[in-house]
Amino acid sequence: MDSPTVILSDVKACREALVEVLEGAKRILPFTGAGISTDAGIPDFRSPGSLWTANKPIPFDIFCAHKEARIEAWRRKFNMDDRFAGARPTPTHHLLTSWVKQGRAQAVITQNIDGLHHAAGLNEDEVIELHGNGTYAKCLNCGCRHELADVRKHFLTYSVPPECESCGGIVKSATISFGQAMPGEAMARARHLAKSCDVCLVIGSSLVVYPAASLPLVAKAAGARLVIVNREETGLDEDADLVLRGEVADLMSPT
Ligand code: NAD
């Protein structure tokens, strides 16, 4: 039978428990959500008053079907980018980078689209982006990459986003919208790492967005310890071995 979840909220106790779990770990799997980037100034999705909830996300099928939806999506995207242009990786992003570079973790799995794990020094193959990346765009038809600066220039000049110059396809930010297929390769690699880690450490995710949130459960089912760092309850607290409740910056700072 599984042992019951241990829930800690005292900062010192949380830090000590984390050190103890990680000390014995050979393969740590960090799994990050929007809560790792709030200290960088980027609001998360579900906290009260979030900009993201004020603007109901545009589902993928609506984006594809309606030019007006695409115009609105790009208008919002450029607004957001202007607001968060100054965001830089936090000490927690850098800490995770150091684990990968030391070989304690093979890669970081993230639901984030902000590119801050790359900005903290991880290479392309050291970050698994489940929901894509908002720092560039892609053609939905031929998959070729488009730079945001070019899309913006066209948008400002013609008030509509450009079509792909190679194939005439729809150009979309390289993120995964609601209703859009998950990136198969990223999911497969994430599942593989989940099955072979010994600690899965979830940082700043509400763990309610599936199939991403199934990965910590894959790790747990394969025998890993599941540790959740968050300021509030998450969708998987009951499945965790250890829940550390508090601020990411406080709990993740090296002791
Ligand atoms: P979420 O907003 O659903 O959950 C974030 C969780 O982190 C919440 O439970 C919140 O209480 C907690 N949190 C926030 N700041 C914290 C802090 N400083 N310390 C401790 N806990 C903190 O985010 P999610 O689970 O990642 O899912 C949201 C989806 O929205 C993702 O798919 C993601 O792609 C997208 N998103 C991305 C970004 C980003 O890239 N930075 C930002 C917002 C939304």
mmCIF file of C-alpha atoms in Angstrom, residues 71-206:
data_model
loop_
_atom_site.group_PDB
_atom_site.id
_atom_site.type_symbol
_atom_site.label_atom_id
_atom_site.label_comp_id
_atom_site.label_asym_id
_atom_site.label_seq_id
_atom_site.Cartn_x
_atom_site.Cartn_y
_atom_site.Cartn_z
ATOM 1 C CA ILE A 71 -6.204 38.793 -35.725
ATOM 2 C CA GLU A 72 -7.387 38.850 -32.097
ATOM 3 C CA ALA A 73 -4.904 36.113 -31.112
ATOM 4 C CA TRP A 74 -1.979 38.007 -32.605
ATOM 5 C CA ARG A 75 -3.137 41.333 -31.115
ATOM 6 C CA ARG A 76 -3.177 39.711 -27.643
ATOM 7 C CA LYS A 77 0.123 37.958 -28.258
ATOM 8 C CA PHE A 78 1.973 41.184 -29.111
ATOM 9 C CA ASN A 79 0.382 42.946 -26.108
ATOM 10 C CA MET A 80 1.564 40.178 -23.783
ATOM 11 C CA ASP A 81 5.025 40.112 -25.338
ATOM 12 C CA ASP A 82 5.383 43.857 -24.782
ATOM 13 C CA ARG A 83 4.386 43.494 -21.130
ATOM 14 C CA PHE A 84 6.769 40.630 -20.396
ATOM 15 C CA ALA A 85 9.680 41.474 -22.662
ATOM 16 C CA GLY A 86 11.903 42.127 -19.639
ATOM 17 C CA ALA A 87 11.312 38.742 -17.982
ATOM 18 C CA ARG A 88 14.524 36.976 -17.044
ATOM 19 C CA PRO A 89 15.079 33.496 -15.562
ATOM 20 C CA THR A 90 14.784 33.223 -11.799
ATOM 21 C CA PRO A 91 17.303 31.556 -9.446
ATOM 22 C CA THR A 92 15.055 28.452 -9.587
ATOM 23 C CA HIS A 93 15.390 28.276 -13.390
ATOM 24 C CA HIS A 94 19.168 28.507 -12.916
ATOM 25 C CA LEU A 95 19.151 25.858 -10.185
ATOM 26 C CA LEU A 96 17.391 23.398 -12.518
ATOM 27 C CA THR A 97 19.904 24.211 -15.243
ATOM 28 C CA SER A 98 22.731 23.357 -12.863
ATOM 29 C CA TRP A 99 21.161 19.965 -12.133
ATOM 30 C CA VAL A 100 20.995 19.160 -15.843
ATOM 31 C CA LYS A 101 24.561 20.295 -16.460
ATOM 32 C CA GLN A 102 25.761 18.193 -13.499
ATOM 33 C CA GLY A 103 23.912 15.144 -14.852
ATOM 34 C CA ARG A 104 21.526 14.965 -11.878
ATOM 35 C CA ALA A 105 18.638 15.544 -14.299
ATOM 36 C CA GLN A 106 18.570 14.657 -17.986
ATOM 37 C CA ALA A 107 16.124 17.376 -18.982
ATOM 38 C CA VAL A 108 13.442 19.686 -17.624
ATOM 39 C CA ILE A 109 9.859 19.025 -18.650
ATOM 40 C CA THR A 110 7.883 22.256 -18.826
ATOM 41 C CA GLN A 111 4.368 23.358 -19.613
ATOM 42 C CA ASN A 112 5.646 26.914 -19.957
ATOM 43 C CA ILE A 113 5.885 28.742 -23.243
ATOM 44 C CA ASP A 114 8.066 31.605 -22.030
ATOM 45 C CA GLY A 115 11.458 30.218 -23.112
ATOM 46 C CA LEU A 116 12.975 30.982 -19.679
ATOM 47 C CA HIS A 117 14.565 27.522 -19.278
ATOM 48 C CA HIS A 118 16.462 28.144 -22.511
ATOM 49 C CA ALA A 119 17.327 31.641 -21.338
ATOM 50 C CA ALA A 120 18.746 30.028 -18.175
ATOM 51 C CA GLY A 121 21.220 28.093 -20.305
ATOM 52 C CA LEU A 122 19.548 24.814 -21.242
ATOM 53 C CA ASN A 123 20.016 23.539 -24.781
ATOM 54 C CA GLU A 124 17.206 22.547 -27.123
ATOM 55 C CA ASP A 125 17.411 18.861 -26.111
ATOM 56 C CA GLU A 126 17.580 19.676 -22.399
ATOM 57 C CA VAL A 127 14.084 21.209 -22.247
ATOM 58 C CA ILE A 128 10.954 19.280 -23.176
ATOM 59 C CA GLU A 129 8.260 21.815 -24.009
ATOM 60 C CA LEU A 130 4.867 20.145 -23.765
ATOM 61 C CA HIS A 131 2.906 23.229 -24.776
ATOM 62 C CA GLY A 132 5.325 24.665 -27.288
ATOM 63 C CA ASN A 133 7.230 27.940 -27.263
ATOM 64 C CA GLY A 134 5.866 31.465 -27.559
ATOM 65 C CA THR A 135 9.124 33.066 -28.647
ATOM 66 C CA TYR A 136 8.648 32.204 -32.316
ATOM 67 C CA ALA A 137 5.891 31.192 -34.761
ATOM 68 C CA LYS A 138 5.283 28.283 -37.114
ATOM 69 C CA CYS A 139 3.311 27.585 -40.271
ATOM 70 C CA LEU A 140 0.499 25.165 -39.408
ATOM 71 C CA ASN A 141 0.745 23.626 -42.872
ATOM 72 C CA CYS A 142 4.453 23.125 -43.654
ATOM 73 C CA GLY A 143 5.837 23.638 -40.134
ATOM 74 C CA CYS A 144 8.469 26.177 -41.164
ATOM 75 C CA ARG A 145 9.632 28.657 -38.552
ATOM 76 C CA HIS A 146 8.670 32.351 -38.636
ATOM 77 C CA GLU A 147 10.270 35.010 -36.471
ATOM 78 C CA LEU A 148 7.927 37.100 -34.337
ATOM 79 C CA ALA A 149 9.576 40.351 -35.454
ATOM 80 C CA ASP A 150 8.623 39.595 -39.082
ATOM 81 C CA VAL A 151 5.075 38.597 -38.149
ATOM 82 C CA ARG A 152 4.699 41.773 -36.093
ATOM 83 C CA LYS A 153 6.007 43.988 -38.885
ATOM 84 C CA HIS A 154 3.473 42.513 -41.314
ATOM 85 C CA PHE A 155 0.697 42.756 -38.719
ATOM 86 C CA LEU A 156 1.412 46.419 -38.008
ATOM 87 C CA THR A 157 1.580 47.254 -41.719
ATOM 88 C CA TYR A 158 -1.468 45.330 -42.962
ATOM 89 C CA SER A 159 -3.474 44.764 -39.725
ATOM 90 C CA VAL A 160 -3.538 41.024 -40.452
ATOM 91 C CA PRO A 161 -0.966 38.314 -39.727
ATOM 92 C CA PRO A 162 1.091 37.088 -42.684
ATOM 93 C CA GLU A 163 0.521 33.834 -44.525
ATOM 94 C CA CYS A 164 3.475 31.479 -44.868
ATOM 95 C CA GLU A 165 5.559 32.623 -47.851
ATOM 96 C CA SER A 166 6.558 29.036 -48.633
ATOM 97 C CA CYS A 167 3.097 27.467 -48.804
ATOM 98 C CA GLY A 168 0.430 30.065 -48.000
ATOM 99 C CA GLY A 169 -0.434 28.287 -44.716
ATOM 100 C CA ILE A 170 -1.679 29.865 -41.496
ATOM 101 C CA VAL A 171 1.077 31.236 -39.257
ATOM 102 C CA LYS A 172 0.582 30.673 -35.528
ATOM 103 C CA SER A 173 2.646 31.247 -32.431
ATOM 104 C CA ALA A 174 4.531 27.974 -31.820
ATOM 105 C CA THR A 175 2.454 27.209 -28.720
ATOM 106 C CA ILE A 176 -0.119 24.466 -28.239
ATOM 107 C CA SER A 177 -3.616 25.960 -27.954
ATOM 108 C CA PHE A 178 -6.619 24.328 -26.318
ATOM 109 C CA GLY A 179 -7.821 21.652 -28.717
ATOM 110 C CA GLN A 180 -4.512 21.422 -30.614
ATOM 111 C CA ALA A 181 -2.654 18.099 -30.815
ATOM 112 C CA MET A 182 0.171 17.647 -28.316
ATOM 113 C CA PRO A 183 3.695 17.425 -29.746
ATOM 114 C CA GLY A 184 4.145 13.653 -30.164
ATOM 115 C CA GLU A 185 7.915 13.532 -29.895
ATOM 116 C CA ALA A 186 8.027 15.719 -26.778
ATOM 117 C CA MET A 187 5.318 13.655 -25.081
ATOM 118 C CA ALA A 188 7.087 10.384 -25.932
ATOM 119 C CA ARG A 189 10.400 11.609 -24.539
ATOM 120 C CA ALA A 190 8.702 13.032 -21.453
ATOM 121 C CA ARG A 191 7.001 9.673 -20.811
ATOM 122 C CA HIS A 192 10.316 7.875 -21.213
ATOM 123 C CA LEU A 193 12.011 10.160 -18.668
ATOM 124 C CA ALA A 194 9.038 9.851 -16.317
ATOM 125 C CA LYS A 195 9.371 6.073 -16.374
ATOM 126 C CA SER A 196 13.070 6.162 -15.576
ATOM 127 C CA CYS A 197 13.425 8.933 -12.955
ATOM 128 C CA ASP A 198 13.651 8.290 -9.256
ATOM 129 C CA VAL A 199 12.247 11.653 -8.126
ATOM 130 C CA CYS A 200 9.713 13.702 -10.065
ATOM 131 C CA LEU A 201 9.746 17.270 -8.735
ATOM 132 C CA VAL A 202 6.764 19.370 -9.815
ATOM 133 C CA ILE A 203 7.323 23.101 -9.381
ATOM 134 C CA GLY A 204 4.522 25.677 -9.753
ATOM 135 C CA SER A 205 1.866 23.760 -11.624
ATOM 136 C CA SER A 206 -1.799 23.428 -10.689
#
